[in-house]
Tab-separated table of C-alpha atoms in Angstrom:
chain	number	residue	atom	x	y	z
A	1	MET	CA	-43.328	-15.421	-0.110
A	2	VAL	CA	-45.004	-18.849	-0.263
A	3	LYS	CA	-47.326	-19.778	-3.188
A	4	GLY	CA	-50.392	-21.732	-2.203
A	5	TRP	CA	-50.356	-20.287	1.202
A	6	CYS	CA	-52.813	-17.835	2.650
A	7	PRO	CA	-51.081	-14.518	2.429
A	8	SER	CA	-50.438	-12.142	5.289
A	9	ALA	CA	-48.860	-8.766	5.741
A	10	TYR	CA	-45.537	-10.268	6.762
A	11	ARG	CA	-45.632	-13.156	4.243
A	12	PRO	CA	-47.094	-11.888	1.130
A	13	MET	CA	-47.954	-14.011	-1.893
A	14	MET	CA	-46.595	-13.357	-5.302
A	15	SER	CA	-49.217	-13.059	-8.153
A	16	GLY	CA	-49.191	-11.905	-11.666
A	17	ASP	CA	-49.445	-8.064	-10.792
A	18	GLY	CA	-46.978	-8.187	-7.861
A	19	LEU	CA	-47.250	-9.143	-4.161
A	20	ILE	CA	-50.557	-9.548	-2.426
A	21	VAL	CA	-50.404	-8.168	1.130
A	22	ARG	CA	-53.274	-9.034	3.439
A	23	VAL	CA	-54.591	-6.978	6.192
A	24	ARG	CA	-56.737	-8.492	8.970
A	25	PRO	CA	-58.800	-5.802	10.836
A	26	HIS	CA	-59.322	-6.312	14.417
A	27	ALA	CA	-62.997	-7.393	14.810
A	28	GLY	CA	-63.559	-6.522	11.382
A	29	ARG	CA	-63.269	-2.725	12.074
A	30	LEU	CA	-60.976	0.050	10.966
A	31	ASP	CA	-61.279	3.522	12.501
A	32	ARG	CA	-61.293	6.569	10.120
A	33	ALA	CA	-57.662	7.103	10.497
A	34	GLN	CA	-56.825	3.616	9.751
A	35	VAL	CA	-59.163	3.658	6.617
A	36	ILE	CA	-57.314	6.707	5.322
A	37	GLY	CA	-53.804	5.157	6.133
A	38	LEU	CA	-54.879	1.901	4.400
A	39	CYS	CA	-55.996	3.809	1.156
A	40	GLU	CA	-52.839	5.918	1.144
A	41	ALA	CA	-50.710	2.873	1.408
A	42	ALA	CA	-52.513	1.031	-1.280
A	43	ALA	CA	-52.112	3.948	-3.650
A	44	GLN	CA	-48.495	4.594	-2.804
A	45	TYR	CA	-47.024	1.007	-2.612
A	46	GLY	CA	-49.878	-1.082	-4.618
A	47	ASN	CA	-52.094	-0.692	-7.480
A	48	GLY	CA	-54.761	1.583	-5.892
A	49	ILE	CA	-57.257	-1.246	-5.435
A	50	ILE	CA	-58.028	-2.888	-2.166
A	51	ASP	CA	-59.672	-6.272	-2.216
A	52	LEU	CA	-62.341	-7.301	0.226
A	53	THR	CA	-62.071	-11.026	0.649
A	54	ASN	CA	-64.612	-13.740	1.652
A	55	ARG	CA	-62.825	-13.849	5.088
A	56	ALA	CA	-63.546	-10.175	5.816
A	57	ASN	CA	-59.790	-9.356	5.132
A	58	LEU	CA	-58.537	-6.538	3.101
A	59	GLN	CA	-55.763	-7.082	0.387
A	60	ILE	CA	-53.453	-4.698	-1.223
A	61	ARG	CA	-52.371	-5.910	-4.568
A	62	GLY	CA	-49.529	-5.014	-6.988
A	63	VAL	CA	-46.842	-4.406	-4.395
A	64	ALA	CA	-43.249	-4.508	-5.691
A	65	GLN	CA	-40.939	-6.651	-3.724
A	66	GLU	CA	-38.538	-3.694	-2.969
A	67	ASP	CA	-41.520	-1.762	-1.419
A	68	HIS	CA	-42.812	-4.535	0.967
A	69	ALA	CA	-40.954	-3.461	3.915
A	70	ALA	CA	-41.957	0.175	3.549
A	71	LEU	CA	-45.533	-0.932	3.246
A	72	VAL	CA	-45.355	-3.130	6.351
A	73	GLU	CA	-43.990	-0.191	8.229
A	74	ALA	CA	-46.821	2.075	6.895
A	75	LEU	CA	-49.502	-0.319	8.023
A	76	SER	CA	-47.803	-0.771	11.468
A	77	VAL	CA	-47.897	3.060	12.038
A	78	PHE	CA	-51.789	2.920	11.844
A	79	GLY	CA	-52.106	-0.120	14.080
A	80	LEU	CA	-53.237	-2.391	11.335
A	81	LEU	CA	-50.787	-5.123	12.105
A	82	ASP	CA	-49.686	-7.075	15.278
A	83	ALA	CA	-46.176	-6.431	15.968
A	84	ASP	CA	-45.498	-10.157	16.281
A	85	PRO	CA	-45.552	-11.809	12.768
A	86	VAL	CA	-46.699	-15.208	14.302
A	87	ARG	CA	-49.662	-13.647	16.093
A	88	GLU	CA	-50.493	-11.679	12.870
A	89	ALA	CA	-50.505	-15.032	10.932
A	90	ARG	CA	-52.779	-16.718	13.548
A	91	ARG	CA	-55.320	-14.006	13.678
A	92	ASN	CA	-57.662	-15.740	11.148
A	93	ILE	CA	-60.818	-14.503	13.114
A	94	ILE	CA	-64.000	-13.713	11.352
A	95	VAL	CA	-66.451	-11.641	13.476
A	96	ALA	CA	-70.052	-11.138	12.924
A	97	PRO	CA	-70.079	-7.565	11.517
A	98	ASP	CA	-73.253	-6.398	13.272
A	99	TRP	CA	-71.660	-6.613	16.639
A	100	ARG	CA	-72.158	-3.743	19.122
A	101	ALA	CA	-69.664	-2.586	21.705
A	102	GLY	CA	-69.628	-4.653	24.700
A	103	ASP	CA	-71.928	-7.503	23.430
A	104	ALA	CA	-71.054	-11.177	23.624
A	105	THR	CA	-69.614	-11.083	20.071
A	106	ALA	CA	-67.295	-8.154	20.900
A	107	ARG	CA	-66.275	-9.711	24.239
A	108	LEU	CA	-65.469	-13.125	22.766
A	109	ALA	CA	-63.546	-11.622	19.818
A	110	GLU	CA	-61.378	-9.628	22.140
A	111	LYS	CA	-60.704	-12.661	24.287
A	112	MET	CA	-59.865	-14.973	21.261
A	113	ALA	CA	-57.422	-12.269	19.982
A	114	GLN	CA	-55.698	-12.123	23.369
A	115	ARG	CA	-55.098	-15.856	23.475
A	116	LEU	CA	-53.797	-16.567	20.042
A	117	GLY	CA	-50.447	-17.370	21.670
A	118	GLU	CA	-52.083	-20.618	23.296
A	119	LEU	CA	-52.995	-22.091	19.782
A	120	PRO	CA	-50.961	-24.878	18.414
A	121	ALA	CA	-49.248	-24.625	14.964
A	122	LEU	CA	-52.123	-24.558	12.500
A	123	PRO	CA	-52.438	-24.600	8.749
A	124	GLY	CA	-52.403	-21.136	7.146
A	125	LYS	CA	-56.082	-21.139	6.168
A	126	PHE	CA	-57.356	-22.564	9.432
A	127	GLY	CA	-59.767	-19.979	10.854
A	128	PHE	CA	-62.289	-19.118	13.684
A	129	ALA	CA	-65.742	-17.488	13.519
A	130	VAL	CA	-67.086	-15.522	16.384
A	131	ASP	CA	-70.865	-15.074	16.009
A	132	ALA	CA	-72.712	-14.819	19.144
A	133	GLY	CA	-75.862	-13.048	18.015
A	134	ASP	CA	-79.397	-14.389	18.169
A	135	GLY	CA	-78.664	-16.779	15.223
A	136	SER	CA	-75.709	-17.481	13.121
A	137	ILE	CA	-74.915	-14.980	10.445
A	138	LEU	CA	-71.651	-16.619	9.455
A	139	ARG	CA	-73.001	-20.058	8.796
A	140	ASP	CA	-71.656	-20.190	5.304
A	141	THR	CA	-68.353	-18.297	5.717
A	142	PRO	CA	-65.097	-20.270	5.755
A	143	ALA	CA	-64.086	-21.133	9.263
A	144	ASP	CA	-62.926	-24.282	11.032
A	145	ILE	CA	-63.982	-23.663	14.618
A	146	ARG	CA	-67.165	-21.582	15.328
A	147	ILE	CA	-68.513	-19.883	18.456
A	148	GLU	CA	-72.241	-19.375	17.898
A	149	ARG	CA	-75.662	-19.696	19.578
A	150	GLY	CA	-77.130	-23.051	20.140
A	151	ALA	CA	-80.796	-24.073	19.647
A	152	GLY	CA	-81.338	-23.689	23.291
A	153	GLY	CA	-80.210	-20.109	23.334
A	154	GLY	CA	-76.714	-20.447	25.029
A	155	LEU	CA	-73.313	-20.494	23.357
A	156	ILE	CA	-71.866	-23.557	21.635
A	157	VAL	CA	-68.403	-24.161	20.204
A	158	ARG	CA	-68.799	-26.250	17.007
A	159	ALA	CA	-66.275	-27.839	14.630
A	160	ASP	CA	-66.883	-27.043	11.129
A	161	GLY	CA	-68.323	-30.012	9.311
A	162	ALA	CA	-70.168	-31.205	12.468
A	163	ALA	CA	-73.901	-30.895	12.767
A	164	GLN	CA	-73.803	-30.117	16.427
A	165	GLY	CA	-71.527	-28.378	18.902
A	166	CYS	CA	-70.587	-28.209	22.430
A	167	PRO	CA	-72.533	-26.005	25.047
A	168	VAL	CA	-70.280	-23.638	26.810
A	169	ALA	CA	-70.585	-20.737	29.210
A	170	GLU	CA	-69.257	-17.509	27.894
A	171	SER	CA	-66.274	-17.823	30.394
A	172	GLU	CA	-65.406	-21.276	29.003
A	173	ALA	CA	-65.830	-20.590	25.258
A	174	ILE	CA	-62.249	-19.663	24.418
A	175	ASP	CA	-60.861	-22.555	26.521
A	176	ALA	CA	-62.922	-24.872	24.413
A	177	VAL	CA	-61.865	-23.249	21.193
A	178	VAL	CA	-58.182	-23.696	22.147
A	179	ALA	CA	-58.868	-27.152	23.161
A	180	LEU	CA	-60.608	-28.191	19.910
A	181	ALA	CA	-57.679	-26.644	17.984
A	182	HIS	CA	-55.211	-28.770	19.822
A	183	TRP	CA	-57.422	-31.863	19.118
A	184	PHE	CA	-57.277	-30.930	15.267
A	185	ALA	CA	-53.555	-30.302	15.225
A	186	ALA	CA	-52.938	-33.666	17.069
A	187	ARG	CA	-54.705	-35.599	14.151
A	188	GLY	CA	-52.102	-35.305	11.466
A	189	GLU	CA	-51.647	-33.091	8.525
A	190	GLU	CA	-55.068	-32.363	7.274
A	191	ARG	CA	-55.525	-28.619	6.482
A	192	ARG	CA	-59.161	-27.990	7.286
A	193	MET	CA	-61.499	-29.260	9.974
A	194	ALA	CA	-64.347	-30.347	7.714
A	195	ARG	CA	-62.061	-32.464	5.679
A	196	LEU	CA	-60.547	-34.051	8.831
A	197	LEU	CA	-64.085	-35.025	10.137
A	198	ARG	CA	-64.822	-37.038	6.847
A	199	SER	CA	-62.280	-39.621	8.055
A	200	VAL	CA	-61.679	-39.011	11.905
A	201	PRO	CA	-64.611	-39.218	14.208
A	202	LEU	CA	-65.201	-36.100	16.438
A	203	PRO	CA	-65.653	-37.084	20.179
A	204	GLN	CA	-69.228	-37.172	21.096
A	205	ALA	CA	-68.658	-34.484	23.843
A	206	TRP	CA	-68.199	-31.996	21.031
A	207	GLN	CA	-71.660	-33.021	19.417
A	208	SER	CA	-74.518	-32.419	21.859
A	209	GLU	CA	-76.402	-29.338	20.674
A	210	PRO	CA	-77.340	-28.076	17.241
A	211	PRO	CA	-76.862	-24.476	16.279
A	212	ALA	CA	-79.736	-21.963	16.231
A	213	SER	CA	-81.427	-21.136	13.191
A	214	PRO	CA	-79.263	-18.734	11.058
A	215	ARG	CA	-80.342	-15.125	10.658
A	216	ALA	CA	-80.339	-13.037	7.532
A	217	LYS	CA	-77.168	-11.542	6.161
A	218	PRO	CA	-77.164	-7.778	5.687
A	219	ARG	CA	-77.826	-6.367	2.211
A	220	PRO	CA	-77.030	-2.928	0.617
A	221	GLY	CA	-79.263	-0.395	2.044
A	222	ASP	CA	-79.369	-2.002	5.385
A	223	ASP	CA	-77.973	-0.550	8.604
A	224	ILE	CA	-75.600	-2.282	10.884
A	225	GLY	CA	-74.321	0.754	12.841
A	226	GLY	CA	-74.123	2.586	9.397
A	227	PRO	CA	-75.287	2.186	5.831
A	228	VAL	CA	-74.308	-1.002	4.096
A	229	LEU	CA	-72.735	-0.695	0.694
A	230	GLY	CA	-71.527	-3.335	-1.786
A	231	ALA	CA	-68.132	-3.562	-3.550
A	232	PRO	CA	-68.459	-5.060	-7.087
A	233	PHE	CA	-66.177	-8.436	-7.118
A	234	GLY	CA	-64.870	-7.187	-3.686
A	235	GLN	CA	-62.989	-4.383	-5.211
A	236	LEU	CA	-62.601	-1.144	-3.252
A	237	PRO	CA	-60.758	1.644	-5.175
A	238	ALA	CA	-58.503	3.321	-2.657
A	239	GLU	CA	-59.315	6.854	-3.752
A	240	ALA	CA	-63.008	6.303	-3.785
A	241	LEU	CA	-63.028	4.605	-0.380
A	242	ALA	CA	-61.069	7.347	1.161
A	243	ASP	CA	-63.308	9.938	-0.415
A	244	VAL	CA	-66.560	8.425	0.778
A	245	THR	CA	-65.114	7.867	4.342
A	246	VAL	CA	-63.989	11.516	4.713
A	247	GLU	CA	-67.004	13.134	3.002
A	248	SER	CA	-69.496	11.012	5.056
A	249	ARG	CA	-67.617	11.664	8.337
A	250	ALA	CA	-67.660	7.906	9.030
A	251	ALA	CA	-66.285	7.065	12.454
A	252	ALA	CA	-65.137	3.658	11.182
A	253	LEU	CA	-65.423	0.977	8.407
A	254	ARG	CA	-66.993	-2.471	9.110
A	255	VAL	CA	-66.045	-5.131	6.703
A	256	THR	CA	-68.025	-8.353	5.923
A	257	PRO	CA	-67.253	-11.713	4.144
A	258	TRP	CA	-69.970	-10.952	1.505
A	259	ARG	CA	-68.341	-7.994	-0.396
A	260	LEU	CA	-70.246	-5.573	1.718
A	261	PHE	CA	-69.092	-3.063	4.012
A	262	ALA	CA	-70.667	-0.519	6.502
A	263	LEU	CA	-69.713	3.152	7.142
A	264	GLU	CA	-70.163	3.341	10.967
A	265	GLY	CA	-72.035	6.441	12.536
A	266	VAL	CA	-73.139	7.830	9.029
A	267	ARG	CA	-76.537	9.174	8.480
A	268	ALA	CA	-76.395	10.574	4.911
A	269	LEU	CA	-74.127	9.365	2.112
A	270	PRO	CA	-72.382	11.530	-0.422
A	271	ALA	CA	-72.111	10.452	-4.117
A	272	HIS	CA	-70.100	7.171	-4.409
A	273	PRO	CA	-69.311	4.437	-6.851
A	274	PHE	CA	-70.433	1.452	-4.736
A	275	ILE	CA	-73.618	-0.680	-4.696
A	276	ASP	CA	-76.537	0.602	-2.696
A	277	ALA	CA	-79.351	-1.403	-4.103
A	278	PRO	CA	-80.119	-4.819	-2.715
A	279	ASP	CA	-81.274	-6.155	-6.109
A	280	ASP	CA	-78.063	-4.993	-8.049
A	281	PRO	CA	-77.248	-7.915	-10.370
A	282	LEU	CA	-73.597	-7.533	-9.685
A	283	LEU	CA	-74.204	-8.863	-6.174
A	284	ARG	CA	-74.998	-12.275	-7.818
A	285	VAL	CA	-71.725	-12.452	-9.780
A	286	ASP	CA	-68.347	-13.663	-8.446
A	287	ALA	CA	-65.128	-13.089	-10.380
A	288	CYS	CA	-61.544	-13.515	-9.514
A	289	PRO	CA	-58.955	-10.905	-10.739
A	290	GLY	CA	-58.024	-13.108	-13.774
A	291	ALA	CA	-55.316	-12.406	-16.172
A	292	PRO	CA	-52.940	-10.654	-16.169
A	293	ALA	CA	-53.381	-9.972	-12.380
A	294	CYS	CA	-53.233	-13.579	-11.509
A	295	SER	CA	-50.463	-15.767	-13.037
A	296	ALA	CA	-52.665	-18.863	-12.706
A	297	ALA	CA	-55.363	-17.371	-15.161
A	298	THR	CA	-55.253	-17.379	-19.034
A	299	VAL	CA	-58.378	-15.241	-19.344
A	300	GLU	CA	-59.525	-11.829	-18.273
A	301	THR	CA	-62.582	-12.277	-16.006
A	302	ARG	CA	-64.185	-9.131	-14.619
A	303	ARG	CA	-64.943	-7.424	-17.929
A	304	LEU	CA	-66.987	-10.546	-19.025
A	305	ALA	CA	-68.582	-10.761	-15.545
A	306	ARG	CA	-69.877	-7.237	-15.749
A	307	ALA	CA	-71.162	-7.863	-19.391
A	308	LEU	CA	-73.053	-10.924	-18.154
A	309	ALA	CA	-74.552	-9.565	-14.887
A	310	GLY	CA	-78.196	-9.698	-14.880
A	311	ARG	CA	-78.267	-11.826	-18.052
A	312	VAL	CA	-77.745	-15.249	-16.392
A	313	ASP	CA	-80.485	-16.839	-14.278
A	314	GLY	CA	-79.174	-17.274	-10.697
A	315	ASP	CA	-75.668	-16.909	-9.490
A	316	LEU	CA	-72.763	-16.391	-11.847
A	317	HIS	CA	-69.177	-17.361	-11.214
A	318	VAL	CA	-66.343	-16.364	-13.667
A	319	SER	CA	-63.074	-18.063	-12.568
A	320	GLY	CA	-59.812	-17.532	-14.212
A	321	CYS	CA	-58.710	-21.130	-13.596
A	322	GLU	CA	-59.973	-24.261	-11.804
A	323	LYS	CA	-59.003	-23.164	-8.329
A	324	GLY	CA	-62.047	-20.974	-7.951
A	325	CYS	CA	-60.660	-18.668	-5.388
A	326	ALA	CA	-63.543	-16.013	-5.713
A	327	ARG	CA	-66.182	-18.495	-4.699
A	328	PRO	CA	-65.717	-21.649	-2.522
A	329	ARG	CA	-69.227	-23.048	-3.300
A	330	ALA	CA	-71.319	-23.972	-6.249
A	331	ALA	CA	-72.898	-21.448	-8.444
A	332	ASP	CA	-75.848	-21.876	-10.926
A	333	VAL	CA	-73.524	-21.004	-13.765
A	334	THR	CA	-69.692	-21.156	-13.678
A	335	LEU	CA	-67.371	-20.010	-16.422
A	336	VAL	CA	-63.815	-21.570	-15.953
A	337	GLY	CA	-60.885	-20.073	-17.805
A	338	ARG	CA	-58.783	-22.510	-19.813
A	339	ASP	CA	-56.195	-21.844	-22.501
A	340	GLY	CA	-57.749	-18.578	-23.387
A	341	GLY	CA	-61.244	-19.818	-23.560
A	342	PHE	CA	-63.961	-20.705	-21.065
A	343	ASP	CA	-65.563	-24.117	-19.967
A	344	LEU	CA	-69.062	-24.076	-18.757
A	345	VAL	CA	-70.268	-25.722	-15.566
A	346	HIS	CA	-73.846	-25.852	-14.558
A	347	GLY	CA	-74.693	-25.951	-10.898
A	348	GLY	CA	-71.192	-26.647	-9.647
A	349	LYS	CA	-67.656	-25.397	-8.877
A	350	PRO	CA	-64.709	-24.823	-11.313
A	351	GLY	CA	-63.317	-28.060	-10.698
A	352	ASP	CA	-66.357	-29.963	-11.757
A	353	ALA	CA	-66.890	-31.709	-15.115
A	354	PRO	CA	-67.977	-29.050	-17.635
A	355	THR	CA	-70.956	-29.429	-19.971
A	356	ARG	CA	-69.267	-27.339	-22.692
A	357	ARG	CA	-65.726	-26.476	-23.414
A	358	GLY	CA	-63.725	-23.842	-25.505
A	359	LEU	CA	-66.358	-21.037	-25.360
A	360	THR	CA	-64.724	-17.706	-26.450
A	361	PRO	CA	-64.967	-14.585	-24.415
A	362	GLU	CA	-66.484	-12.641	-27.441
A	363	ALA	CA	-69.224	-15.240	-28.014
A	364	LEU	CA	-70.240	-15.236	-24.337
A	365	ALA	CA	-70.213	-11.436	-24.124
A	366	SER	CA	-72.326	-11.287	-27.285
A	367	GLY	CA	-74.982	-13.635	-25.752
A	368	ALA	CA	-74.528	-16.183	-28.489
A	369	GLU	CA	-73.200	-18.791	-25.912
A	370	LEU	CA	-75.164	-17.725	-22.969
A	371	PRO	CA	-76.323	-20.672	-20.938
């Protein structure tokens, strides 16, 4: 267990409520049997809550150390893990969730997964985005090397942090990704591509075509092979997820990096506790697990976040500490936990200078200290 490292199934991370065990769905999809297996494992070995992350991964929380091996075995039975821990750790691939069987995104994602063994040793959070639709849908998601459409309509491979990418034929795209990963690995110990490019120039050959205009992300109520639903704060109660999957007769679950998921092949939804309205105020609120689930936090976060949903203009981020794990970008209003109270940041991130300090949860919840 390594703190400060992106957790995986084989190398979990310890938190305040036990181990965090991460599952990386192949192509962002789990079939019905895998969904049920995941939910059963979360209920048996974890706290019954599955987290949907901003990398389109799924996390089981609250796992006791003595149960970790049994959980890994249970996940392996359902084909949710690579047998090789090294390959599993390298499989940081975010796939545009509206792919269709046999399209360019699906083909490239499969080829990328097959060639993980050719990658150099990379930092734990170094990742890839495969997004070969008409325009990028993953433009703002965390990834270091991106396969996407260029302005000319063909494919490009683009280093995150670079305004332009390198045009490639589909047959050359994964070769280019592997080559760019080796270029990064040879440049020292920087952990992310965009940070490296602030001090090390990218060869001009990798910067000749801008990406195509981005396309709209899905919202609750949309259809991407099935109805799209939202998960408040990215939380998926295992029992509720299993119930809606079974009762809707969904063929599969598609996950996204935006706290949304789709139930593939479903025409009518049964009753469920998830978000199905595109204007639900909870969609504009990010909140980490907070205390006591996270040992870095000194405040409870999600109860306050629910109380303030819809009462703050713009986006709200309630963070248990300065790390800001729930939201990597700025929010209109950010509340940062510190010593049992909250600091207030306007238009920034948790690590930015606050405009006010020491606000109590009670005062914020009552509206007396609302920004």
